[in-house]
CSV table of C-alpha atoms in Angstrom, one decimal:
chain,number,residue,atom,x,y,z
A,37,UNK,CA,170.7,229.4,111.6
A,38,UNK,CA,171.7,232.9,112.4
A,39,UNK,CA,172.9,234.5,115.6
A,40,UNK,CA,172.8,238.2,114.7
A,41,UNK,CA,171.0,240.3,112.2
A,42,UNK,CA,170.1,243.8,111.2
A,43,UNK,CA,166.7,244.1,109.5
A,44,UNK,CA,166.4,247.5,107.9
A,45,UNK,CA,163.8,248.9,105.6
A,46,UNK,CA,166.0,251.7,104.1
A,47,UNK,CA,166.6,251.3,100.4
A,48,UNK,CA,168.3,253.0,97.5
A,49,UNK,CA,165.4,254.7,95.6
A,50,UNK,CA,166.1,256.5,92.3
A,51,UNK,CA,163.6,258.5,90.2
A,52,UNK,CA,163.7,259.8,86.6
A,53,UNK,CA,161.7,259.3,83.4
A,54,UNK,CA,163.6,256.7,81.6
A,55,UNK,CA,161.7,253.5,82.7
A,56,UNK,CA,158.0,253.0,82.0
A,57,UNK,CA,157.1,251.6,85.4
A,58,UNK,CA,158.4,251.3,88.9
A,59,UNK,CA,160.9,248.4,89.3
A,60,UNK,CA,162.4,246.7,92.4
A,61,UNK,CA,165.7,244.8,92.4
A,62,UNK,CA,166.9,242.6,95.2
A,63,UNK,CA,170.7,242.4,95.6
A,64,UNK,CA,172.0,239.4,97.5
A,65,UNK,CA,175.6,238.6,98.5
A,66,UNK,CA,177.1,235.8,100.6
A,67,UNK,CA,179.8,236.9,103.1
A,68,UNK,CA,182.8,234.7,103.9
A,69,UNK,CA,185.4,236.0,106.3
A,70,UNK,CA,187.8,233.4,107.6
A,71,UNK,CA,190.8,235.8,107.8
A,72,UNK,CA,192.0,239.4,107.2
A,73,UNK,CA,192.6,238.8,103.5
A,74,UNK,CA,189.0,237.7,102.9
A,75,UNK,CA,187.8,240.5,105.1
A,76,UNK,CA,189.4,243.1,102.8
A,77,UNK,CA,187.9,241.4,99.7
A,78,UNK,CA,184.4,241.5,101.2
A,79,UNK,CA,184.8,245.1,102.3
A,80,UNK,CA,186.1,246.2,98.8
A,81,UNK,CA,183.2,244.4,97.2
A,82,UNK,CA,180.6,246.2,99.3
A,83,UNK,CA,182.3,249.5,98.8
A,84,UNK,CA,182.4,249.1,95.0
A,85,UNK,CA,178.7,248.4,94.8
A,86,UNK,CA,177.7,251.3,97.0
A,87,UNK,CA,179.9,253.6,94.9
A,88,UNK,CA,178.2,252.8,91.6
A,89,UNK,CA,174.8,253.2,93.2
A,90,UNK,CA,175.7,256.7,94.4
A,91,UNK,CA,177.5,257.7,91.2
A,92,UNK,CA,174.8,256.5,88.8
A,93,UNK,CA,171.3,257.5,90.0
A,94,UNK,CA,168.7,255.3,88.3
A,95,UNK,CA,165.0,256.0,87.5
A,96,UNK,CA,161.8,254.5,88.9
A,97,UNK,CA,164.0,251.9,90.5
A,98,UNK,CA,164.3,250.7,94.1
A,99,UNK,CA,167.3,248.5,95.2
A,100,UNK,CA,167.3,246.5,98.4
A,101,UNK,CA,170.7,245.1,99.4
A,102,UNK,CA,170.7,242.0,101.6
A,103,UNK,CA,174.0,240.3,102.6
A,104,UNK,CA,174.7,237.5,105.0
A,105,UNK,CA,177.3,234.9,105.9
A,106,UNK,CA,180.0,233.8,108.3
A,107,UNK,CA,183.0,235.3,110.0
A,108,UNK,CA,185.5,233.2,112.0
A,109,UNK,CA,185.6,235.7,114.9
A,110,UNK,CA,183.5,238.4,116.4
A,111,UNK,CA,186.3,240.9,115.7
A,112,UNK,CA,186.4,240.1,112.0
A,113,UNK,CA,182.6,240.5,111.8
A,114,UNK,CA,182.7,243.8,113.6
A,115,UNK,CA,185.4,245.1,111.2
A,116,UNK,CA,183.2,244.2,108.3
A,117,UNK,CA,180.0,245.6,109.7
A,118,UNK,CA,181.8,248.9,110.3
A,119,UNK,CA,181.7,249.4,106.5
A,120,UNK,CA,178.0,248.6,106.2
A,121,UNK,CA,175.7,251.5,106.4
A,122,UNK,CA,171.9,251.6,107.1
A,123,UNK,CA,171.0,251.0,103.4
A,124,UNK,CA,172.1,247.4,103.7
A,125,UNK,CA,170.3,244.6,105.6
A,126,UNK,CA,172.8,242.1,107.0
A,127,UNK,CA,172.7,238.8,108.8
A,128,UNK,CA,175.4,236.8,110.5
A,129,UNK,CA,175.1,233.0,110.3
A,130,UNK,CA,176.5,230.7,113.0
A,131,UNK,CA,178.6,228.7,110.5
A,132,UNK,CA,179.7,228.7,106.9
A,133,UNK,CA,176.6,227.2,105.3
A,134,UNK,CA,177.9,227.9,101.8
A,135,UNK,CA,176.6,230.2,99.0
A,136,UNK,CA,173.5,228.1,98.0
A,137,UNK,CA,171.9,228.1,101.4
A,138,UNK,CA,172.9,231.7,102.1
A,139,UNK,CA,171.4,233.1,98.9
A,140,UNK,CA,168.3,231.0,99.2
A,141,UNK,CA,167.7,232.4,102.7
A,142,UNK,CA,168.4,236.0,101.6
A,143,UNK,CA,166.0,235.7,98.7
A,144,UNK,CA,163.0,234.3,100.6
A,145,UNK,CA,160.9,237.4,99.8
A,146,UNK,CA,161.7,237.4,96.1
A,147,UNK,CA,158.0,237.9,95.4
A,148,UNK,CA,158.4,241.5,96.4
A,149,UNK,CA,160.9,242.2,93.5
A,150,UNK,CA,161.1,242.1,89.8
A,151,UNK,CA,164.7,241.0,89.5
A,152,UNK,CA,167.5,239.7,91.7
A,153,UNK,CA,171.2,240.5,91.3
A,154,UNK,CA,173.4,238.0,93.2
A,155,UNK,CA,177.1,238.4,93.5
A,156,UNK,CA,179.9,236.5,95.2
A,157,UNK,CA,181.7,238.1,98.1
A,158,UNK,CA,184.7,239.2,96.2
A,159,UNK,CA,183.0,240.8,93.1
A,160,UNK,CA,184.3,244.3,92.4
A,161,UNK,CA,182.1,246.5,90.1
A,162,UNK,CA,183.9,248.5,87.5
A,163,UNK,CA,182.9,252.2,87.2
A,164,UNK,CA,180.6,251.7,84.2
A,165,UNK,CA,177.0,252.1,85.2
A,166,UNK,CA,176.3,248.3,85.5
A,167,UNK,CA,172.7,248.4,86.9
A,168,UNK,CA,171.3,250.6,84.2
A,169,UNK,CA,173.0,248.4,81.6
A,170,UNK,CA,171.5,245.3,83.1
A,171,UNK,CA,168.0,246.6,83.2
A,172,UNK,CA,168.2,247.8,79.6
A,173,UNK,CA,169.7,244.5,78.4
A,174,UNK,CA,167.0,242.5,80.3
A,175,UNK,CA,164.4,244.3,78.2
A,176,UNK,CA,166.4,244.0,74.9
A,177,UNK,CA,167.7,240.4,74.9
A,178,UNK,CA,164.4,238.6,74.0
A,179,UNK,CA,164.3,240.7,70.8
A,180,UNK,CA,167.5,239.1,69.6
A,181,UNK,CA,167.2,235.6,71.1
A,182,UNK,CA,163.5,235.2,70.2
A,183,UNK,CA,162.8,233.7,73.6
A,184,UNK,CA,162.2,234.9,77.2
A,185,UNK,CA,165.2,236.1,79.2
A,186,UNK,CA,166.6,233.3,81.4
A,187,UNK,CA,169.3,235.3,83.2
A,188,UNK,CA,172.4,237.4,82.6
A,189,UNK,CA,175.8,236.2,83.8
A,190,UNK,CA,178.1,239.1,84.0
A,191,UNK,CA,181.5,238.9,82.4
A,192,UNK,CA,184.6,239.3,84.6
A,193,UNK,CA,187.9,241.0,83.7
A,194,UNK,CA,189.9,238.9,86.1
A,195,UNK,CA,189.6,235.1,86.8
A,196,UNK,CA,186.7,234.9,84.2
A,197,UNK,CA,185.6,231.3,84.2
A,198,UNK,CA,182.8,231.4,81.5
A,199,UNK,CA,183.4,228.9,78.7
A,200,UNK,CA,183.0,231.6,76.1
A,201,UNK,CA,183.9,229.2,73.2
A,202,UNK,CA,180.8,227.1,74.1
A,203,UNK,CA,178.5,230.1,73.5
A,204,UNK,CA,177.9,230.0,69.8
A,205,UNK,CA,175.4,232.8,69.3
A,206,UNK,CA,175.9,236.5,69.9
A,207,UNK,CA,174.6,240.0,69.1
A,208,UNK,CA,175.8,243.5,69.5
A,209,UNK,CA,173.6,246.3,70.9
A,210,UNK,CA,174.8,249.8,71.6
A,211,UNK,CA,178.2,249.0,73.4
A,212,UNK,CA,177.2,245.6,74.6
A,213,UNK,CA,178.2,242.1,73.3
A,214,UNK,CA,175.8,239.3,74.4
A,215,UNK,CA,176.7,235.7,73.9
A,216,UNK,CA,174.5,232.7,74.5
A,217,UNK,CA,173.9,229.1,73.5
A,218,UNK,CA,170.7,227.2,72.5
A,219,UNK,CA,172.3,224.0,73.5
A,220,UNK,CA,175.1,223.1,75.9
A,221,UNK,CA,177.2,225.9,77.3
A,222,UNK,CA,179.3,226.8,80.3
A,223,UNK,CA,178.9,230.0,82.3
A,224,UNK,CA,179.8,230.9,85.9
A,225,UNK,CA,177.4,231.9,88.5
A,226,UNK,CA,179.5,234.4,90.4
A,227,UNK,CA,177.4,237.4,89.4
A,228,UNK,CA,173.8,236.8,88.0
A,229,UNK,CA,170.9,239.0,87.1
A,230,UNK,CA,167.7,237.0,87.0
A,231,UNK,CA,164.0,237.7,86.8
A,232,UNK,CA,162.1,236.6,89.9
A,233,UNK,CA,159.8,234.3,87.9
A,234,UNK,CA,162.8,232.3,86.7
A,235,UNK,CA,164.4,232.1,90.2
A,236,UNK,CA,161.1,230.8,91.6
A,237,UNK,CA,160.7,228.3,88.8
A,238,UNK,CA,164.1,226.7,89.3
A,239,UNK,CA,163.6,226.8,93.1
A,240,UNK,CA,166.8,228.7,93.8
A,241,UNK,CA,170.2,227.1,94.3
A,242,UNK,CA,170.4,223.3,95.0
A,243,UNK,CA,171.6,222.5,98.4
A,244,UNK,CA,175.0,220.9,98.7
A,245,UNK,CA,174.8,217.3,100.1
A,246,UNK,CA,177.4,218.2,102.8
A,247,UNK,CA,175.0,220.9,104.2
């Protein structure tokens, strides 16, 4: 499936006293680079995530970043990889298999982690300490919903396609507003934070018939 890869063991590791136990998070991202415009979007996304990791050190928390996907030309791929440092494991696929197959492949060793954060290739993280907020919310949400956490779908400031009006329940905690539905609802999957047990239970993404 792939024709080039870089398998690295280096991770972002942060220590402090805030969390009660050591936690591991897998970050997965599909890469799609058919042209220079998409190249810039992919580079900007990777840069934004690296920035928030460096700016907001976290405690008792290890983050492994695994990205993979397709570029139309070797030159486009090289330009992208020039912005990827040794804290990121990357893999180039021989064609555009699509997000479901790419993420399923990158998350094969999900058993080694507590959570997975998966984000589309053009997601830009705002400078607001998102990882710490996600970890705290994952612990807090069951207290308000009275059921185990399914997953958290992050809100987006631009091109947000969650059907917010279908999510009839909500709570406020600290500076967060969380919305959900006990019945039907519509949320987008462009940026998800999910416990490994739930990812394994649903079996990952469904493969597209065309793949």
